[in-house]
Short mmCIF file of C-alpha atoms in Angstrom, two decimals:
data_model
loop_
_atom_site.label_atom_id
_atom_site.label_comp_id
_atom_site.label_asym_id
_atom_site.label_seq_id
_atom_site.Cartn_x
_atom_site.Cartn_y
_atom_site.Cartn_z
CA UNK A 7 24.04 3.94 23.29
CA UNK A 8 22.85 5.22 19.66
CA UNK A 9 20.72 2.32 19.71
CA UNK A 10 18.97 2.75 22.62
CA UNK A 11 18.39 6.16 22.04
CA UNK A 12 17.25 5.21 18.46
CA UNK A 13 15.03 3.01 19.43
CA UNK A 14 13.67 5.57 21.81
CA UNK A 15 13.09 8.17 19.82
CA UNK A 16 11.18 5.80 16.85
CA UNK A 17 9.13 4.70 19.87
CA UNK A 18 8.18 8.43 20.81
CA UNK A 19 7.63 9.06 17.21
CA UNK A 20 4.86 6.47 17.01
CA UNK A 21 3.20 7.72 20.12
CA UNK A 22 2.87 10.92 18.79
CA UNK A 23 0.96 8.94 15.97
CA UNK A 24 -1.37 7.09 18.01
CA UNK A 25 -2.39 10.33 19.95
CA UNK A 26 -3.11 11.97 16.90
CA UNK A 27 -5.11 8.60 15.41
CA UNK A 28 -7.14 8.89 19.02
CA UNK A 29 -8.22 12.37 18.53
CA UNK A 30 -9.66 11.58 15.05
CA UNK A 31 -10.85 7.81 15.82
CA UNK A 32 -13.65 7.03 13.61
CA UNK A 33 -14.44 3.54 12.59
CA UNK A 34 -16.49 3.89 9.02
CA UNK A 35 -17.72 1.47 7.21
CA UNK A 36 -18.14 0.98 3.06
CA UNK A 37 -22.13 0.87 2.92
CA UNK A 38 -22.30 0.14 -0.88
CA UNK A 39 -23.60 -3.21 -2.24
CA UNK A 40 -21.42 -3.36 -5.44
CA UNK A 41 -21.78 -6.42 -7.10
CA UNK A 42 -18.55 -7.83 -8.89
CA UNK A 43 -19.34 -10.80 -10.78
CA UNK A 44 -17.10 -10.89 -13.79
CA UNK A 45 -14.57 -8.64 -12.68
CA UNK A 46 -11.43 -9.36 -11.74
CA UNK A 47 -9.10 -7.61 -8.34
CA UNK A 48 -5.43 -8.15 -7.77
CA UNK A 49 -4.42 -7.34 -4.29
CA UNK A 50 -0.84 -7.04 -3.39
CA UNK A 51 0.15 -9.15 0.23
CA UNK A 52 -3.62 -10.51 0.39
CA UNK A 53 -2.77 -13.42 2.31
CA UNK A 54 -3.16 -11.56 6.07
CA UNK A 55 -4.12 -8.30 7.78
CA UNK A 56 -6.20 -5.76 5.53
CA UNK A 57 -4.75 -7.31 2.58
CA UNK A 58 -6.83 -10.40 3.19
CA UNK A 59 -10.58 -8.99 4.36
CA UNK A 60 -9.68 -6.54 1.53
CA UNK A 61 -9.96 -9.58 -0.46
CA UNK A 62 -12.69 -11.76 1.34
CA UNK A 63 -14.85 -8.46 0.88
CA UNK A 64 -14.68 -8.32 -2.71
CA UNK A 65 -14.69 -12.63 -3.04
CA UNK A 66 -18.16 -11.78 -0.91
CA UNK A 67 -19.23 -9.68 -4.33
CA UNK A 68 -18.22 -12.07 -6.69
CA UNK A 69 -14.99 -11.01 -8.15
CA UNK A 70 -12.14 -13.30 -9.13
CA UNK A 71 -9.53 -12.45 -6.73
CA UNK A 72 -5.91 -12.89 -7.15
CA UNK A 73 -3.53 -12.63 -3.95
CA UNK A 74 0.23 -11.88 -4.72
CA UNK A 75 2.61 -12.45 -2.00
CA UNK A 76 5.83 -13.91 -1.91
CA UNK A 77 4.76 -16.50 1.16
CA UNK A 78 3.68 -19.36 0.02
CA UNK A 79 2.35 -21.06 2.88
CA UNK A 80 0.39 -18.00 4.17
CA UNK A 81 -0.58 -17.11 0.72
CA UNK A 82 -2.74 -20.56 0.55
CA UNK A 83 -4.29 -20.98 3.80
CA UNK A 84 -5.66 -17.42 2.84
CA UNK A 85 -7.39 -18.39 -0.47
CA UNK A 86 -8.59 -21.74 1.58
CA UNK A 87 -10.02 -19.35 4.48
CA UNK A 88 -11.41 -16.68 1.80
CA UNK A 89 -13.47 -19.99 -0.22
CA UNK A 90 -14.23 -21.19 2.81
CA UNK A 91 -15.62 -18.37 4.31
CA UNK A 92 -17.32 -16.61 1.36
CA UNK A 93 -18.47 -19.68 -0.95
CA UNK A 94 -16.37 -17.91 -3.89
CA UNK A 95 -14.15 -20.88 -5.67
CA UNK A 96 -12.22 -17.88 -8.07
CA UNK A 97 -9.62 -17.54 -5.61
CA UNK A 98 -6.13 -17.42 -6.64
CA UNK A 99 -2.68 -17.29 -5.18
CA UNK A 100 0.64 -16.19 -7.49
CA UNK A 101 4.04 -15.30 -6.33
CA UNK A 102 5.25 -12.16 -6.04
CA UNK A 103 8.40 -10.37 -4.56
CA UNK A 104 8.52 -6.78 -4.57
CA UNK A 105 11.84 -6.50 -3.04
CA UNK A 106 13.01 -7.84 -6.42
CA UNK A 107 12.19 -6.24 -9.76
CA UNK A 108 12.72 -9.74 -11.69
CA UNK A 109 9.85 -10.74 -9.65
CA UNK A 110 7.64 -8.25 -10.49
CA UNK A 111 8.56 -8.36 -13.70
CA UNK A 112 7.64 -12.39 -13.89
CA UNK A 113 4.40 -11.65 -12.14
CA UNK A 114 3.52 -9.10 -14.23
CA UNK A 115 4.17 -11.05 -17.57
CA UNK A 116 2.20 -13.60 -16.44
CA UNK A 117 -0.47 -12.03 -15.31
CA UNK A 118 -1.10 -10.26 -18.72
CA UNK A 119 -0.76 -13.48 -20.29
CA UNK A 120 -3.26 -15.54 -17.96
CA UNK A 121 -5.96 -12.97 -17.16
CA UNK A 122 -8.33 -11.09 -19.78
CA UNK A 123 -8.89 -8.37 -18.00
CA UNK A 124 -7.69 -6.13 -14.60
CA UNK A 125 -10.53 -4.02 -12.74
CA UNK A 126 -9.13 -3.51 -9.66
CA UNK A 127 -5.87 -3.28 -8.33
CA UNK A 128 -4.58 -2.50 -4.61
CA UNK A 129 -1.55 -1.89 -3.90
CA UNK A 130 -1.40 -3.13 -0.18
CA UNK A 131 1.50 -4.34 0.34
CA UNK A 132 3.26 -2.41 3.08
CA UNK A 133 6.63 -3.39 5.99
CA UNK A 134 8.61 -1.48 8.13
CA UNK A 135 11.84 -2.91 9.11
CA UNK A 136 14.39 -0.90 12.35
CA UNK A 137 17.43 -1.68 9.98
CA UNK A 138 18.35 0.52 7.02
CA UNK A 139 19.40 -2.19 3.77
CA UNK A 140 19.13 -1.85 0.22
CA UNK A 141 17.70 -4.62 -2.29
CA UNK A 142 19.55 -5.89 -4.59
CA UNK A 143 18.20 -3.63 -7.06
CA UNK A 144 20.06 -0.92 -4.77
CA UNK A 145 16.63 0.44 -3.19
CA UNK A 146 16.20 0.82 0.49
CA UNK A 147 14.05 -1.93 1.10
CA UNK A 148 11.09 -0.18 3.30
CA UNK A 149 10.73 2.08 0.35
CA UNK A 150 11.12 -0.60 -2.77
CA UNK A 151 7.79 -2.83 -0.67
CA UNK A 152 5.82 0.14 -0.32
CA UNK A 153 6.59 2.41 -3.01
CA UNK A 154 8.73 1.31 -5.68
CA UNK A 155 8.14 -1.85 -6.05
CA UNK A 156 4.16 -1.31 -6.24
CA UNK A 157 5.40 1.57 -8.73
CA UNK A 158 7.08 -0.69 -11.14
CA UNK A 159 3.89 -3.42 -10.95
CA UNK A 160 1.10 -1.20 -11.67
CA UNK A 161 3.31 0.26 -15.06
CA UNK A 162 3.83 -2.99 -16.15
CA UNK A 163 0.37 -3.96 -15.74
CA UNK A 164 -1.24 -0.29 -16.96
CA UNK A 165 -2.06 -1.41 -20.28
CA UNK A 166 -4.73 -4.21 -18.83
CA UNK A 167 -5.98 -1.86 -16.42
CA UNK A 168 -6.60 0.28 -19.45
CA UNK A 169 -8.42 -2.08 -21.55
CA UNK A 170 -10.45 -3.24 -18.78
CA UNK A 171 -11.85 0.62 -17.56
CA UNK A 172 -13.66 1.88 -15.74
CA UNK A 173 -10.55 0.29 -13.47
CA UNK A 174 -9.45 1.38 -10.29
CA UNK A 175 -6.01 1.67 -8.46
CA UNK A 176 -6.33 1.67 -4.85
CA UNK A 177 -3.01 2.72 -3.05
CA UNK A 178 -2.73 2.31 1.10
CA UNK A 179 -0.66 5.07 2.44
CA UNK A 180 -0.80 6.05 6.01
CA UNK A 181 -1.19 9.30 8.26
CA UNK A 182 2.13 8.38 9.28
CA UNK A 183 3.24 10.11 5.88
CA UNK A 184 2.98 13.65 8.38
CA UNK A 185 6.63 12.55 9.44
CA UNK A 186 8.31 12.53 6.67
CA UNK A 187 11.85 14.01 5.49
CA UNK A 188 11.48 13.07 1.80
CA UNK A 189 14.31 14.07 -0.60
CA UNK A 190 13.06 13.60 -4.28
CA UNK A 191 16.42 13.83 -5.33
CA UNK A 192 16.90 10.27 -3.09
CA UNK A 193 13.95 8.33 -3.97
CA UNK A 194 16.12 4.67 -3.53
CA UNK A 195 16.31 6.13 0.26
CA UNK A 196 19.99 5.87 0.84
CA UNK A 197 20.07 8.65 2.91
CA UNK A 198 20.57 7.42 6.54
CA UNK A 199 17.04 8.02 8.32
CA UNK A 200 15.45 5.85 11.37
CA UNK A 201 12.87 2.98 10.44
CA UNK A 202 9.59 5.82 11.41
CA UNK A 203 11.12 8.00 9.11
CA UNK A 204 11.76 5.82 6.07
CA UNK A 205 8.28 4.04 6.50
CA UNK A 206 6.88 7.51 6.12
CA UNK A 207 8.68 8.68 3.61
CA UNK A 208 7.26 5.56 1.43
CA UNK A 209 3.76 6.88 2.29
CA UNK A 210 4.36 10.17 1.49
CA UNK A 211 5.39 8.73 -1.64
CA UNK A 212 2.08 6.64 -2.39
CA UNK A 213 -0.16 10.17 -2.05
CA UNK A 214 2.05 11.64 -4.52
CA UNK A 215 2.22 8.60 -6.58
CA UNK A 216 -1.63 8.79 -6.98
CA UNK A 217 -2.00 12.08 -8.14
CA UNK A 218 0.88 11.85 -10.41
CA UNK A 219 -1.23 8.88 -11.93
CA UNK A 220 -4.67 10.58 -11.36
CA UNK A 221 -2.86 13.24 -14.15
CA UNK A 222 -1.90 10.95 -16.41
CA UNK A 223 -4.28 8.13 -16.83
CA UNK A 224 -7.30 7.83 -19.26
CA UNK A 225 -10.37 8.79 -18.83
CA UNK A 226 -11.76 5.48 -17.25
CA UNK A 227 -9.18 4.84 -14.96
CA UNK A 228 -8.92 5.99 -11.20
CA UNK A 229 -5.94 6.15 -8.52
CA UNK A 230 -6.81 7.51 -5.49
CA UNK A 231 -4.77 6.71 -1.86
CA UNK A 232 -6.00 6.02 1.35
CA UNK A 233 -4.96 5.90 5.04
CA UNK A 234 -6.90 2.61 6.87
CA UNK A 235 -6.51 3.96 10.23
CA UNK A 236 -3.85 2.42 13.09
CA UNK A 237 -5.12 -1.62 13.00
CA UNK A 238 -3.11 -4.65 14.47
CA UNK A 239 -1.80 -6.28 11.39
CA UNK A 240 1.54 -8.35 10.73
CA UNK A 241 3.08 -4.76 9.60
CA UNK A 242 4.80 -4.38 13.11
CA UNK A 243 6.60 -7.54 13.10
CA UNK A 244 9.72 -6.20 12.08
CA UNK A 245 9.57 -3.94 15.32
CA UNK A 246 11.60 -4.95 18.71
CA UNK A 247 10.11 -7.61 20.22
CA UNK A 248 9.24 -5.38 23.73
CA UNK A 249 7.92 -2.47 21.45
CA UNK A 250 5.91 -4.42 19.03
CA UNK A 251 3.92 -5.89 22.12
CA UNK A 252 3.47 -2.11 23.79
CA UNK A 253 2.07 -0.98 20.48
CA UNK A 254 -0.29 -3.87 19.56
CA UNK A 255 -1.46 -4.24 23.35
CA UNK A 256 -2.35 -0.22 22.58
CA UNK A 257 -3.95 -1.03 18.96
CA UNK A 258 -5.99 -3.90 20.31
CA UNK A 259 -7.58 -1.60 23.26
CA UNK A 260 -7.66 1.84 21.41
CA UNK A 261 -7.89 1.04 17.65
CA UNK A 262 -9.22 -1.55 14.69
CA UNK A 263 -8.66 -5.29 13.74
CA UNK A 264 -8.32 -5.68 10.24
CA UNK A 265 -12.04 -6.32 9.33
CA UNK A 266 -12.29 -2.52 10.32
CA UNK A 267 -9.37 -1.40 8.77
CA UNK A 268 -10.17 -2.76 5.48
CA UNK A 269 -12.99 -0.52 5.25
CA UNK A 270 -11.73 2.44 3.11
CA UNK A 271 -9.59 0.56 0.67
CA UNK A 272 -13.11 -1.43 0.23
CA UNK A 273 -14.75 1.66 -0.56
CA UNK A 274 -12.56 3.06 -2.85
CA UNK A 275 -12.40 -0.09 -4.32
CA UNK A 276 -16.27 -0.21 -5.43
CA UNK A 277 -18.08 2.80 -4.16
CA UNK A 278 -19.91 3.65 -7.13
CA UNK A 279 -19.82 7.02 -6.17
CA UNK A 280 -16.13 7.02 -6.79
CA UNK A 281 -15.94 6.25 -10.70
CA UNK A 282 -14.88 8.97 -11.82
CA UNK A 283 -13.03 10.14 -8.95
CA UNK A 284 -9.16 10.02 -8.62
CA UNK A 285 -5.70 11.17 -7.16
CA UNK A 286 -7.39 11.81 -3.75
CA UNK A 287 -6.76 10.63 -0.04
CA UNK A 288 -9.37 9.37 1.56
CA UNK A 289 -10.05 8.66 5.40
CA UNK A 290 -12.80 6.70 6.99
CA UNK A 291 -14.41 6.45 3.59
CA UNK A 292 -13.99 10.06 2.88
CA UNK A 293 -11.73 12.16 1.39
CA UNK A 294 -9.86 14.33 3.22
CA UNK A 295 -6.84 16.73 2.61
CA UNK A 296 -3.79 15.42 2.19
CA UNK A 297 -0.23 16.61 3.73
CA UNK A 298 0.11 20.14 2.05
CA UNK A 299 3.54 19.25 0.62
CA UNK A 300 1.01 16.34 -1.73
CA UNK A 301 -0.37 19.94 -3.49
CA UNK A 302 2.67 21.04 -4.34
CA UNK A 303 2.16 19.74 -8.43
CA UNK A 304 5.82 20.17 -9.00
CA UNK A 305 7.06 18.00 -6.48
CA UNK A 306 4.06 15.37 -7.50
CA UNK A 307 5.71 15.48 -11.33
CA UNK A 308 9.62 15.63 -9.92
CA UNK A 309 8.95 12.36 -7.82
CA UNK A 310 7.48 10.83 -10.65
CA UNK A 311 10.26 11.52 -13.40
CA UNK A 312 12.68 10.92 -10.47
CA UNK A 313 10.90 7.29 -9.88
CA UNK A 314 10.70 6.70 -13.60
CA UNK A 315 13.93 6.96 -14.10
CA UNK A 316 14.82 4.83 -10.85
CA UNK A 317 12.80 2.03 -12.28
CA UNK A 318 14.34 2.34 -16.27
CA UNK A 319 18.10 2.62 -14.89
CA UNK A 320 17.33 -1.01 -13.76
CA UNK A 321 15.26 -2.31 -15.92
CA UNK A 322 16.50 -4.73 -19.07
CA UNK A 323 13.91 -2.49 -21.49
CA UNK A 324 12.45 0.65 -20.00
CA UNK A 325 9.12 1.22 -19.11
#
């Protein structure tokens, strides 16, 4: 019975989000025609959904792009579509798991070995999942692929992204954020919360994460957040079979493919506008105001110390 009524209650939950999304629908576009020869973008679950026309778009301007996923298969048909479809031979494909900090930790030694220089990074990656289990670095795992583990990456690669500014840190968060229950004093999530709840609580987490960087970075580098509207991407897989077809039948009619969605992570990728711009949320290509609880600069510096210290308790040498 607590299942049923579970599941109920996640699906009214996400209704409540796609009447919301309706009454603000807006499909912007990124204008800008930013060159990026020479430059090189790492994009975080590339390989399908906004992820990947995130990463065609900025093949189409010349950048070297790197996709890091942990599926293989996926992972290559996506750099063979992206060369395919914009003529651009630089892209690349390396593995990464962000449920596992040994992963990141690989990928992000080898990336500072192999590559010269880091102009742009997104931090796309994103899941929900209807069952609550940790990793085994004792995270809940919704919240290690969304926040933590894209936490732990950009740290580890900070010093390239500093040598290579003007740089730019593009995190996707989500207007589903507004549901949150955060607890910064529980930033593994191992307080028992439904799958809506969790996944928003990771979101919540990426606007705060990009102030808290937008305070400490150099002058050169940017982190801003954004929200890429409701789109039918792979993200809803983990959902019951019945409700994962109710909401993509209602994305597909109301809402955007991926193309569309891809729009404000583009722009906040290359905007030129932008430069000097950072820890803001932005919406169809413009920034708008974040949850109020995001302006609250002591809880933006307690869920960073909190998430530092989540990340060095695990770590073999701290961060």
């Amino acid at each position: 019975m607590y299942s049923i009524i579970a599941r109920l209650y996640l699906f009214l939950k996400i209704a409540v989000i796609v009447v919301f999304e309706t009454v603000t629908l807006g499909k912007a576009r990124c204008k800008c025609k930013t060159k990026l020869d020479g430059k090189v973008a790492l994009i975080t679950g590339g390989n399908t959904g906004i992820g990947l026309e995130t990463a065609r778009d900025l093949a189409r301007r010349g950048a070297t792009v790197i996709i890091a996923s942990r599926n293989v298969e996926k992972s290559e048909a996506a750099v063979k579509d992206i060369i395919k479809t914009t003529g651009n031979t630089k892209i690349h494909f390396k593995s990464l798991n962000l449920l596992k900090f040994s992963s990141i930790i690989k990928f992000a030694d080898e990336f500072n070995k192999e590559y010269n220089n880091l102009d742009i990074l997104v931090n796309n990656s994103g899941t929900t999942m209807f069952k609550q289990n940790l990793s085994e670095d004792g995270v809940e795992r919704v919240i290690q692929i969304n926040y933590v583990g894209p936490f732990l990456l950009t740290n580890l690669l900070m010093n390239k992204l500093i040598a290579s500014k003007p740089s730019r840190i593009v995190i996707v968060s989500s207007k589903a954020n507004e549901f949150h229950e955060i607890d910064p004093d529980d930033i593994a999530g191992v307080r028992p919360l439904d799958a809506l709840t969790r996944y928003s609580n990771s979101k919540l987490y990426n606007i705060l994460w990009a102030k808290a960087l937008a305070k400490r970075l150099p002058e050169g580098v940017t982190a801003n957040a954004i929200h890429p509207g409701i789109v039918k991407t792979e993200i809803f897989n983990t959902l019951t079979d019945r409700m994962r077809k109710v909401v993509l039948w209602v994305i597909s009619v109301f809402f955007k493919n991926a193309e569309e969605g891809a729009q404000t992570t583009i722009h906040a990728c290359v905007a030129p506008e932008l430069e000097l711009v950072s820890g803001e949320y932005f919406e169809e290509c413009r920034i708008r105001l974040a949850n109020k609880v995001t302006r609250d600069e002591k809880l933006v510096d307690y869920v960073w110390e909190n998430t530092m210290k989540l990340v060095n308790d695990r770590l073999p040498r701290p961060l």
